[in-house]
Short mmCIF file of N, CA and C in Angstrom, two decimals:
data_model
loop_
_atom_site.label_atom_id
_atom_site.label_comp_id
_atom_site.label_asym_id
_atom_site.label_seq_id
_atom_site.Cartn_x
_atom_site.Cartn_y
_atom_site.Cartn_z
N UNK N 1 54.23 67.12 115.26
CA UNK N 1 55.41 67.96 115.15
C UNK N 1 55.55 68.44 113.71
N UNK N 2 55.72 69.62 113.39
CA UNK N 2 55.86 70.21 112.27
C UNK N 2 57.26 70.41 111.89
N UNK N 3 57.62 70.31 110.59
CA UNK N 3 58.95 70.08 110.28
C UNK N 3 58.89 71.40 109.45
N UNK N 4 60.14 72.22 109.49
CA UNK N 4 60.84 73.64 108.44
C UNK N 4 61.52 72.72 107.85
N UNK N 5 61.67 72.82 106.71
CA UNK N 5 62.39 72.71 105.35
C UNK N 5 63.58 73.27 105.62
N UNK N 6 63.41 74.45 105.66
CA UNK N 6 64.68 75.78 105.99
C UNK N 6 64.52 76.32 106.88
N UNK N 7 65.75 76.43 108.03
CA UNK N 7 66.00 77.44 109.24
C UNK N 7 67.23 78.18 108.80
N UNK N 8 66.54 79.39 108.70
CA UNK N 8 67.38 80.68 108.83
C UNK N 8 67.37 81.47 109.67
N UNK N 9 68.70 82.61 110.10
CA UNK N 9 68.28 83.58 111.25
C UNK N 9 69.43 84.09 110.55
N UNK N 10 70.03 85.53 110.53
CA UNK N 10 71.49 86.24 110.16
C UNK N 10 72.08 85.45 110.18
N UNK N 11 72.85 84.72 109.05
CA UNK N 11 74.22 84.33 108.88
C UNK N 11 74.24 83.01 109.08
N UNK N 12 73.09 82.37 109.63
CA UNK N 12 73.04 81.22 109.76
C UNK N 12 71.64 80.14 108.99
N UNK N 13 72.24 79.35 108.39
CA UNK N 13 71.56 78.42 107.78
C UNK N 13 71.61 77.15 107.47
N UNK N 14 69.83 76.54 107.97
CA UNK N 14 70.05 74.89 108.43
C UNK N 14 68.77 74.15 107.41
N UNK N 15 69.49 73.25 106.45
CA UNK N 15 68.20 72.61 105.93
C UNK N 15 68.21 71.03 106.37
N UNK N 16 66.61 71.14 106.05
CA UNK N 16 66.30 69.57 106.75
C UNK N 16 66.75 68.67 105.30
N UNK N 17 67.38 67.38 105.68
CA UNK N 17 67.85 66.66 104.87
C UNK N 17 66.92 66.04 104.46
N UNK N 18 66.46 65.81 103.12
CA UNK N 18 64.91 65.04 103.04
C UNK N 18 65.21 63.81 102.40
N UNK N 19 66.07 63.32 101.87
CA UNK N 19 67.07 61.97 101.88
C UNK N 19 66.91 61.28 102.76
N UNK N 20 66.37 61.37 103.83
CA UNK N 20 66.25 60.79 104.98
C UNK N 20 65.35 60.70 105.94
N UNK N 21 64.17 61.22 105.51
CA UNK N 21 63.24 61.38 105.62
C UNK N 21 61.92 60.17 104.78
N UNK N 22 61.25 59.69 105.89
CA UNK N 22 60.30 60.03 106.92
C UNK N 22 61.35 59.62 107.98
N UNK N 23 62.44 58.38 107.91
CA UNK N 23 62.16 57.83 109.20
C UNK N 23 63.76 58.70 110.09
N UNK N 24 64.24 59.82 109.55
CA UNK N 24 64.97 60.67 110.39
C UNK N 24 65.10 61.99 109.97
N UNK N 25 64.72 62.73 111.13
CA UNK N 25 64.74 64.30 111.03
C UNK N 25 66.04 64.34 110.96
N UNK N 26 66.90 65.34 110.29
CA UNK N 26 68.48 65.86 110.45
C UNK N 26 68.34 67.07 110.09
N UNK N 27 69.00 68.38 110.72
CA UNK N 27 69.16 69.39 109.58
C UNK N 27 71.07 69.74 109.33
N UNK N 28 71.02 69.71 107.83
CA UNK N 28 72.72 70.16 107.83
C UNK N 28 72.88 71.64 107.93
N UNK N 29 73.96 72.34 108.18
CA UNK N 29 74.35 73.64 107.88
C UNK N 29 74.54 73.43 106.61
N UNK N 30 74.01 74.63 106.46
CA UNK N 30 75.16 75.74 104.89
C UNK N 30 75.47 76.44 105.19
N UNK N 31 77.26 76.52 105.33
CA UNK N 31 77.77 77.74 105.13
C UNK N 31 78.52 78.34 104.18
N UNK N 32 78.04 77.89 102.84
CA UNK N 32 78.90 78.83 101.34
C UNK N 32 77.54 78.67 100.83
N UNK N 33 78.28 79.23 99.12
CA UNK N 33 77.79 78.75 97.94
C UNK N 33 77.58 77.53 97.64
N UNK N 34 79.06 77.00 97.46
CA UNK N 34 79.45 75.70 97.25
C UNK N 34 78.67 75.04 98.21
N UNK N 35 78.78 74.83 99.61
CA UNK N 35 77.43 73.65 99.91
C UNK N 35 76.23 73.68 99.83
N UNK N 36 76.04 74.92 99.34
CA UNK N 36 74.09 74.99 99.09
C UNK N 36 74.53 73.99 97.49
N UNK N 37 75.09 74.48 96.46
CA UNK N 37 75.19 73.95 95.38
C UNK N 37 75.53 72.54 95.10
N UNK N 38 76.05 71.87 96.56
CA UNK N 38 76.36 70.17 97.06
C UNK N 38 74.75 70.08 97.04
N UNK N 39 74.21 70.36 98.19
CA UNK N 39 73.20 69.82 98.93
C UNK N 39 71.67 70.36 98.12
N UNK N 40 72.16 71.01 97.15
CA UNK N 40 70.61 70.41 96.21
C UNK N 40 70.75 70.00 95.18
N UNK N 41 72.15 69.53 94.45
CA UNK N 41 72.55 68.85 93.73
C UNK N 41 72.65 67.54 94.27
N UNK N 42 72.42 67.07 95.57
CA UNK N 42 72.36 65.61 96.44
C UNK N 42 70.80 65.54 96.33
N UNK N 43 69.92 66.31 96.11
CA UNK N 43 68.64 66.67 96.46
C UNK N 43 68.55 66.20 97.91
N UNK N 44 69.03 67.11 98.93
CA UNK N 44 68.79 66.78 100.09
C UNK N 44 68.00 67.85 100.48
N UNK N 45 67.86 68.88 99.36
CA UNK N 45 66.66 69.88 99.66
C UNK N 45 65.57 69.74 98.27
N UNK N 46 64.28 69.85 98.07
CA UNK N 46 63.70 69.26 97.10
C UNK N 46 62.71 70.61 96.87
N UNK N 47 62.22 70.73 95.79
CA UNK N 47 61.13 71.84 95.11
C UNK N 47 61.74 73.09 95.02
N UNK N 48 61.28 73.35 94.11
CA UNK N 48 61.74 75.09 93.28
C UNK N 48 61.94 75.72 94.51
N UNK N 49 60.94 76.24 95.45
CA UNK N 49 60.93 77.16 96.47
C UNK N 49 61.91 77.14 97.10
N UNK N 50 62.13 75.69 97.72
CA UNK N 50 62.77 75.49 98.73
C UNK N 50 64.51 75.82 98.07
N UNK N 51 64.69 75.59 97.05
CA UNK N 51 65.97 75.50 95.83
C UNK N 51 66.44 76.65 95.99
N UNK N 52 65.50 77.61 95.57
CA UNK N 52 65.53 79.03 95.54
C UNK N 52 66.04 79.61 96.83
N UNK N 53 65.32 79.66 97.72
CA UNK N 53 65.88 79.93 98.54
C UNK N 53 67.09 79.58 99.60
N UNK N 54 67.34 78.28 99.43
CA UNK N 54 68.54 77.87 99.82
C UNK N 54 69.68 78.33 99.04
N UNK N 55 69.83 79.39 97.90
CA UNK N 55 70.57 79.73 97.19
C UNK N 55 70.45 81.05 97.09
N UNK N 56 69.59 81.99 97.41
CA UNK N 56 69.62 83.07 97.82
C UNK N 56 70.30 83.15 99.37
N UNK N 57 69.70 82.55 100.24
CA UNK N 57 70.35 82.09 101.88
C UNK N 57 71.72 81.92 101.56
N UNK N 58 72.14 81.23 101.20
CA UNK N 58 73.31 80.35 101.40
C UNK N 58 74.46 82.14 100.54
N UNK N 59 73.97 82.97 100.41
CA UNK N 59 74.94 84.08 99.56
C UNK N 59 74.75 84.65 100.60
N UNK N 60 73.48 85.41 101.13
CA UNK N 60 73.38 85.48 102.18
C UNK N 60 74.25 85.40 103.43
N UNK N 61 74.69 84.32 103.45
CA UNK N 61 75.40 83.66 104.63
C UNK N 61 76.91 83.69 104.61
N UNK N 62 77.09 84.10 103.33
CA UNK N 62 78.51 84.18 102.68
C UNK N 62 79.01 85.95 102.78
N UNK N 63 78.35 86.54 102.48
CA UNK N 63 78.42 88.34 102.76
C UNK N 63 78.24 88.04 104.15
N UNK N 64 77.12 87.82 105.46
CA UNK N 64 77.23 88.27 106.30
C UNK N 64 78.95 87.88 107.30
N UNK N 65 79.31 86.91 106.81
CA UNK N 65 80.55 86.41 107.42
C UNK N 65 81.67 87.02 106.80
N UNK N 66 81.29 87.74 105.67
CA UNK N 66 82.65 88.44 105.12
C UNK N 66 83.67 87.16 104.81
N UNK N 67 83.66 86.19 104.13
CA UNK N 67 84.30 85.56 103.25
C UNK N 67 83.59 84.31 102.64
N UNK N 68 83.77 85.23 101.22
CA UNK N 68 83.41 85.29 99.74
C UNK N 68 84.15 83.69 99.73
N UNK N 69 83.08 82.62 99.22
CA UNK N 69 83.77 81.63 98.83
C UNK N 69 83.40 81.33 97.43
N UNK N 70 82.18 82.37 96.88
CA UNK N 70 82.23 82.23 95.48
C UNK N 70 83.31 83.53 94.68
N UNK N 71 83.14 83.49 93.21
CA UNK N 71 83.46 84.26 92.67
C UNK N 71 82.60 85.50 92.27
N UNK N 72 81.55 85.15 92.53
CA UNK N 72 80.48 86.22 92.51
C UNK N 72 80.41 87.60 93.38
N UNK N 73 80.88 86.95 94.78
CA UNK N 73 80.64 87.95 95.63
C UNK N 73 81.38 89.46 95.67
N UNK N 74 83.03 89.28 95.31
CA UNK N 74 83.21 90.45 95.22
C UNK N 74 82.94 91.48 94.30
N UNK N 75 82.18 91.13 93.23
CA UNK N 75 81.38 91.91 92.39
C UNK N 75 80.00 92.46 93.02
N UNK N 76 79.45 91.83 94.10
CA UNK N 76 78.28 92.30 94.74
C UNK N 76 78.52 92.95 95.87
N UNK N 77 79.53 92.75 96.64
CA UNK N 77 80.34 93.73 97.36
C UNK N 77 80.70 95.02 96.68
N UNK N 78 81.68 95.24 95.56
CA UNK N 78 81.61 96.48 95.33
C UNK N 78 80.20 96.64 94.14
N UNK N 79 78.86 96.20 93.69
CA UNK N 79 77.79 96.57 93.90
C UNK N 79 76.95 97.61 94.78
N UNK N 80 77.07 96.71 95.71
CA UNK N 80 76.19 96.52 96.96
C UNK N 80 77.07 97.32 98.31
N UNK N 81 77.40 98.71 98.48
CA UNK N 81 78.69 99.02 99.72
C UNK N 81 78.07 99.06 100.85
N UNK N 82 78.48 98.36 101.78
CA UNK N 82 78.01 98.76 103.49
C UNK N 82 77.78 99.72 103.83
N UNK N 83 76.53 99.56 104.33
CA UNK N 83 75.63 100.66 105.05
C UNK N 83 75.95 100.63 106.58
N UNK N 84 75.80 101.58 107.15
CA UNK N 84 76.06 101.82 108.63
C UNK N 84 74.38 101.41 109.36
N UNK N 85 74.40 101.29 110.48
CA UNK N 85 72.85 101.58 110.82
C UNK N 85 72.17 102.93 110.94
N UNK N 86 70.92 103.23 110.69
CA UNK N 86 70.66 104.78 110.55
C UNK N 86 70.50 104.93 108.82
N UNK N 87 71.46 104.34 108.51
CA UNK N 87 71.74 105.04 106.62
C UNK N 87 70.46 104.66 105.90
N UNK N 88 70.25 105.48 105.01
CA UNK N 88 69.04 104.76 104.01
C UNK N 88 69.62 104.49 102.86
#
């Protein structure tokens, strides 16, 4: 059985707890900033890559739900303005 580190799909995101690992698979949600910034500060996610991207994801996951639990986001909101589908 092969284990993901990180499961993502739109808006949703699940990392495997590696704290607990070998002798139990778990994966937690992230759904902010703030718990990506818990949960690799617990190192329950481990290596640059995996870091990285649980912190790109986890903003990610915070725009697609439309509430901003950092302070960052509404600066990348009016950045970044919604596109319709079709738009380039």
């Amino acid at each position: 059985m092969a284990l993901e580190a990180i499961r993502y799909s739109r808006g949703s995101l699940h990392i495997l707890d590696q704290l607990l690992l070998p002798g139990q698979s778990r994966y937690e949600a992230v759904e902010s900033v703030q718990q990506a910034w818990e949960v690799i500060r617990a190192m329950k996610v481990r290596g640059a890559p995996a870091i990285a991207l649980v912190g790109c994801l986890s903003l990610a996951v915070e725009l697609q739900a439309g509430r901003p639990a950092c302070t960052c986001t509404p600066t990348i909101n009016q950045a970044v303005p919604p596109r319709g589908l079709g738009e380039q």
